[in-house]
Each structure stands twice: as structure tokens, then as C-alpha cells.
Amino acid sequence: MSSGRPQVTGNINSFNSIINFVTEIDAEGCQIMKWLSLLEPQQRHQGVRIDRLDGVGNWVLETNEFRKWCDGKDDCVEPLFCCGDPGVGKTYLR
Amino acid sequence: MIDSLCDKAGGKDIAVVGLYCDFLAQQEQSTTSMLGAILKQFASRGGIPGHIREAFQKAKREFGGRSLRLPDVVEILKKSSTSLERIFVCIDALDELVPKYRRELLRLLYEIVQVSPNMRILLTGRPHIDDEVAEYFSKAVRIPVSPTQGDIRSYLKMRLDVDTTPKAMDDELRADIMRVIPEKISEMQARI
């Protein structure tokens, strides 16, 4: 019994130090994230994902232009510009 | 686009980042904050790289803690890009950025791509910014987006399914809506 006790304490200590270590990194990490940008595009993306209608606009993904842009192995692939009037569904392309 | 790319990229050394431009948030969407948001997505993907942490700590030591400056974010982006095999950057509704920031963003993206050829850019926007895009990326590939008849039918079906006054609808009216509207829209598109 008595030989087990210090071992347990030791574990708790190391556990605490790990927790502290992680929190310190996280606190600075949060500051860094805010310093980089206050924008949260991931949040907007969640909204888009929820409102998207499955299948609509998928033909764009099948075009040669998109496939070449996406799967081409070479460097220096030119940008794609999907252009269209408001409301045609550009934002919701999957 | 982002989700399709993420499906393909799954687990590999490929980053997919997205930026959304919005008329209503024009003031916040400066070039610095837009490019910073790319970095933020790199960092949330694979942890904060050491050089970003160092840049932050250096800025913090300066008087009052310095905010991120445009030349710094460009340099950090160039450096961060080298550790990835491929980076897909999707920018939605580029036309909704303030023209000054839009030009600046395009110019800097061009500059970044020159040193990070592993970065691929996809832009969406209204046709009136065509010339501006071509000014910085003369070989950009244009895909005109307009809904197909199938797309319109899917959309109509969804709207009819959530109709709040279903009693006003019968099979005949529903069939008419599903037939006439896609036809009319296609006629309008043909005229344009």
C-alpha cells in the first residue's frame, strides 16, 4: 500500500503539468489566431454547407476545366474564375 | 467547391482554404485580414507553425503589441506554403470586396503564386470583374456558371416541398410549375 502512494501522487503531478502546458499553448494559440485575422470563414462555410441543395451545380465539377485545375499534376496551374450573375449558385457549388 | 476538394484531399499534404467576401462586411475584409484568414486555416489544420508563432511573439514585444501588417502576412504566407504539397484557395464572391482591396488581393495572390507555384486559386464572382481578374491573371480559365434545367427543377422541388400553404397546391398546378418555370428561365438565358 505505502509503496503505491508516491507513485499515484507522481502521476497526478505529471498530469497537472501536462494540463498546464496544454492550456498555455492554447491561450497563446487563440491570441495568434486572432492576430492573424478576425475573419471566420469556416463559420460561413458551415452555413453554406447546411443550405446547399445536393446535386445542384455539380456539372461544374465535371467540366474539363475544373478537373484540370483540381487534378493536374504540374505546378503553376492558372486560376479558375467561375463567373455568373447573382443567385445562379456560385457560392453553393459543392 | 471546398467540400469536393476536401474529399479528394483527405489526409494528404494538401490544404484547402476558403474565403467568403461579403458586401456587408467590406470594412473588416481588408487584404490583410483576408490573407491572414488563409494562414489561420493553415494553422487550424496542422497546428500553428513555428515561424508564425515567432512572428507573433516578435510583434507582441513591440510597443503596445503590433498588429499584423500586410507585408508581414505576405511573407508568412510564402513561407508557410513551402511545407505543403498543394494548396487550394477558393475565394467566393470576389466582386463583393471593396475595389481597392480586390485589386490589392489579386496583385498579392499573383505575387505569392510566383514563389508558391503549388498554390491553386479558384475565384467566383459576377462577370463585371472579368477584366480585373484578367489584368492580374491573364490566363485565368473562365467557367460561366448558370443553372441547368435539372438544377432549376431540383430547386423548385425543394421550394414546393417546404411550401407553407400546401392546400393551395394540386398536382396539376405543381406539374405546370415544374414544366413552365425551367422552360422560361432557359428562354431568358438564351436571350442573354
XYZ file of C-alpha atoms in Angstrom:
286
model
C 0.000 0.000 0.000
C 2.553 2.502 1.174
C 4.789 1.870 -1.810
C 1.863 2.623 -4.176
C 1.039 6.070 -2.808
C 4.011 8.105 -4.075
C 3.503 6.619 -7.485
C -0.076 7.882 -7.635
C 0.953 11.362 -6.485
C 3.652 11.375 -9.102
C 1.110 10.640 -11.784
C -1.178 13.402 -10.610
C 1.695 15.850 -10.676
C 2.709 14.992 -14.182
C -0.926 15.054 -15.236
C -1.287 18.581 -13.840
C 1.830 19.792 -15.563
C 0.620 18.371 -18.864
C -2.710 20.161 -18.483
C -0.979 23.450 -17.666
C 1.328 23.051 -20.609
C -1.582 22.444 -22.974
C -3.602 25.409 -21.666
C -0.658 27.759 -22.051
C -0.231 26.765 -25.683
C -3.947 27.119 -26.303
C -4.130 30.579 -24.780
C -1.295 31.806 -26.969
C -2.710 29.866 -29.895
C -6.006 31.727 -29.562
C -4.163 35.041 -29.447
C -2.206 34.084 -32.553
C -5.375 33.106 -34.398
C -6.946 36.478 -33.605
C -3.744 38.281 -34.528
C -3.706 36.558 -37.929
C -7.272 37.557 -38.730
C -10.586 38.274 -37.083
C -12.442 36.765 -40.027
C -14.025 33.336 -39.513
C -14.588 31.896 -42.990
C -15.076 28.417 -41.540
C -18.246 29.592 -39.792
C -19.665 30.954 -43.023
C -18.765 27.699 -44.709
C -20.852 25.725 -42.223
C -23.868 27.863 -43.165
C -23.284 27.319 -46.870
C -22.978 23.595 -46.323
C -26.318 23.476 -44.478
C -28.205 25.483 -47.114
C -26.762 23.678 -50.101
C -29.107 21.688 -52.329
C -27.458 18.365 -53.217
C -26.596 17.861 -56.841
C -27.247 21.437 -57.992
C -24.299 22.821 -59.945
C -22.369 19.557 -59.806
C -21.902 19.762 -63.560
C -19.190 22.389 -62.895
C -17.126 19.751 -61.079
C -17.365 17.528 -64.149
C -16.019 20.104 -66.587
C -12.578 19.531 -68.072
C -11.554 22.964 -66.831
C -12.288 22.093 -63.215
C -10.752 18.638 -63.442
C -7.578 20.014 -64.946
C -7.372 22.683 -62.254
C -8.024 20.213 -59.485
C -6.181 17.078 -60.566
C -3.394 18.431 -62.800
C -0.007 17.320 -61.528
C 2.040 20.282 -62.744
C 2.855 23.382 -60.789
C 1.746 26.827 -61.971
C -1.848 25.947 -62.831
C -3.765 29.057 -63.854
C -6.648 30.195 -61.615
C -10.244 29.279 -62.341
C -12.825 32.012 -62.439
C -16.413 30.782 -62.052
C -18.428 33.775 -63.088
C -22.130 34.320 -63.167
C -24.905 36.667 -62.169
C -26.171 36.921 -58.608
C -28.235 33.955 -57.491
C -27.036 31.397 -60.026
C -25.494 29.303 -57.248
C -21.762 30.080 -57.442
C -21.381 30.095 -53.672
C -23.132 26.762 -53.271
C -21.061 24.719 -55.709
C -20.046 21.618 -53.834
C -16.022 23.524 -54.218
C -14.382 23.396 -50.840
C -16.119 20.189 -49.792
C -15.331 18.392 -53.062
C -11.695 19.395 -52.740
C -11.595 18.298 -49.104
C -12.990 14.890 -50.097
C -10.211 14.493 -52.618
C -7.521 15.871 -50.362
C -8.404 13.682 -47.359
C -5.355 13.124 -45.182
C -2.763 14.103 -47.763
C -0.384 17.017 -47.525
C -2.936 19.203 -49.244
C -4.578 22.263 -47.736
C -7.974 23.510 -48.835
C -8.831 27.002 -47.673
C -11.869 29.145 -48.343
C -12.593 32.841 -48.108
C -16.020 34.431 -48.404
C -16.379 38.061 -49.439
C -19.467 39.942 -48.355
C -20.832 43.410 -49.152
C -21.989 43.677 -45.551
C -18.546 43.093 -44.118
C -16.499 45.226 -46.501
C -14.733 47.171 -43.782
C -13.500 44.070 -41.969
C -12.439 42.375 -45.192
C -9.171 44.171 -45.755
C -6.451 42.485 -47.771
C -4.502 41.840 -44.566
C -7.418 40.137 -42.827
C -8.254 38.089 -45.937
C -4.702 36.803 -46.359
C -4.473 36.350 -42.582
C -7.573 34.151 -42.759
C -5.720 31.848 -45.182
C -2.938 31.494 -42.611
C -5.482 30.904 -39.894
C -6.851 27.960 -41.838
C -3.360 26.537 -42.332
C -2.815 26.806 -38.586
C -6.117 25.247 -37.576
C -5.385 22.376 -39.926
C -1.987 21.244 -38.746
C -1.162 23.333 -35.672
C 0.489 26.714 -35.577
C 3.816 26.574 -37.440
C 6.880 27.742 -35.518
C 7.599 30.690 -37.788
C 4.075 32.097 -37.272
C 4.487 31.787 -33.510
C 7.832 33.564 -33.705
C 6.406 36.373 -35.820
C 3.597 36.800 -33.304
C 5.952 36.892 -30.314
C 8.172 39.428 -32.072
C 5.171 41.633 -32.841
C 3.952 41.305 -29.271
C 7.256 42.577 -27.857
C 6.940 45.802 -29.795
C 5.266 48.818 -28.275
C 1.668 48.011 -27.454
C 1.809 44.762 -29.418
C 1.877 45.373 -33.138
C -0.985 44.261 -35.327
C -0.237 42.150 -38.383
C 0.941 44.243 -41.346
C 0.317 43.431 -44.980
C 3.988 42.869 -45.973
C 4.406 40.535 -42.995
C 1.352 38.435 -43.811
C 2.561 38.066 -47.407
C 5.983 36.891 -46.256
C 4.499 34.458 -43.729
C 2.174 33.071 -46.406
C 5.050 32.497 -48.815
C 6.983 30.704 -46.093
C 4.016 28.601 -44.919
C 3.187 27.452 -48.432
C 6.504 25.701 -48.944
C 5.749 22.942 -46.421
C 2.628 21.804 -48.258
C 2.372 19.724 -51.383
C -0.606 21.594 -52.741
C -2.832 24.426 -51.602
C -6.283 25.135 -52.964
C -7.511 28.637 -52.207
C -11.189 29.245 -53.004
C -12.394 32.837 -52.839
C -16.121 33.339 -53.108
C -17.844 36.480 -54.397
C -14.679 38.428 -55.119
C -16.851 41.175 -56.626
C -18.167 41.952 -53.142
C -14.810 43.228 -51.900
C -14.054 46.956 -51.955
C -12.376 47.569 -55.362
C -9.205 48.840 -53.707
C -8.815 45.670 -51.613
C -9.881 43.462 -54.501
C -7.085 44.727 -56.720
C -4.594 44.509 -53.901
C -5.647 40.938 -53.105
C -5.341 39.873 -56.750
C -1.936 41.531 -57.059
C -0.602 39.864 -53.917
C -2.051 36.474 -54.807
C -0.222 36.772 -58.099
C 2.966 37.627 -56.224
C 2.524 34.685 -53.834
C 1.813 32.216 -56.632
C 5.091 33.194 -58.295
C 7.047 31.868 -55.306
C 4.480 29.199 -54.342
C 3.542 27.512 -57.615
C 1.897 24.748 -55.559
C -0.968 27.153 -54.811
C -4.083 26.949 -56.987
C -6.702 29.629 -56.898
C -10.401 29.430 -57.611
C -12.438 32.606 -57.747
C -16.153 33.116 -58.025
C -17.791 36.424 -58.826
C -20.015 38.397 -61.107
C -18.921 38.841 -64.702
C -18.135 42.554 -64.337
C -14.837 41.818 -62.579
C -13.683 39.748 -65.544
C -11.263 42.405 -66.798
C -9.816 42.941 -63.364
C -9.115 39.231 -62.887
C -7.532 39.108 -66.354
C -5.345 42.088 -65.511
C -3.523 40.050 -62.857
C -4.118 36.543 -64.197
C -4.243 36.912 -67.951
C -4.526 33.159 -68.464
C -7.219 32.529 -65.861
C -9.704 29.926 -67.072
C -13.256 31.191 -67.109
C -16.244 28.945 -66.386
C -19.568 30.734 -66.930
C -21.978 29.431 -64.294
C -25.703 29.325 -64.915
C -28.205 26.808 -63.610
C -29.096 23.854 -65.825
C -32.742 22.812 -66.276
C -32.051 19.974 -63.840
C -30.677 22.453 -61.270
C -33.793 24.607 -61.597
C -36.078 21.595 -61.214
C -34.223 20.465 -58.058
C -34.565 23.944 -56.624
C -38.279 24.202 -57.493
C -38.962 20.799 -55.973
C -37.271 21.839 -52.740
C -39.292 25.090 -52.614
C -42.571 23.293 -53.286
C -41.760 20.720 -50.594
C -41.407 23.453 -47.983
C -44.439 25.423 -49.209
C -46.260 26.924 -46.242
C -49.702 26.790 -47.916
C -49.784 23.276 -49.383
C -53.599 23.350 -49.581
C -53.411 25.876 -52.396
C -51.466 23.344 -54.461
C -52.755 20.450 -56.533
C -50.981 18.000 -58.823
C -51.851 19.932 -61.950
C -50.514 23.257 -60.670
C -47.418 21.549 -59.370
C -46.799 19.900 -62.753
C -47.286 23.252 -64.503
C -44.803 24.974 -62.210
C -42.245 22.238 -62.736
C -42.640 22.472 -66.513
C -43.113 26.178 -67.223
C -40.548 27.806 -64.939
C -37.498 25.825 -66.153
C -38.582 26.477 -69.763
C -38.980 30.216 -69.200
C -35.662 30.541 -67.404
C -33.896 28.721 -70.218
C -35.521 31.071 -72.747
C -34.334 34.060 -70.745
C -30.813 32.681 -70.565
C -30.809 32.040 -74.293
C -31.745 35.683 -74.917
C -28.915 36.959 -72.739
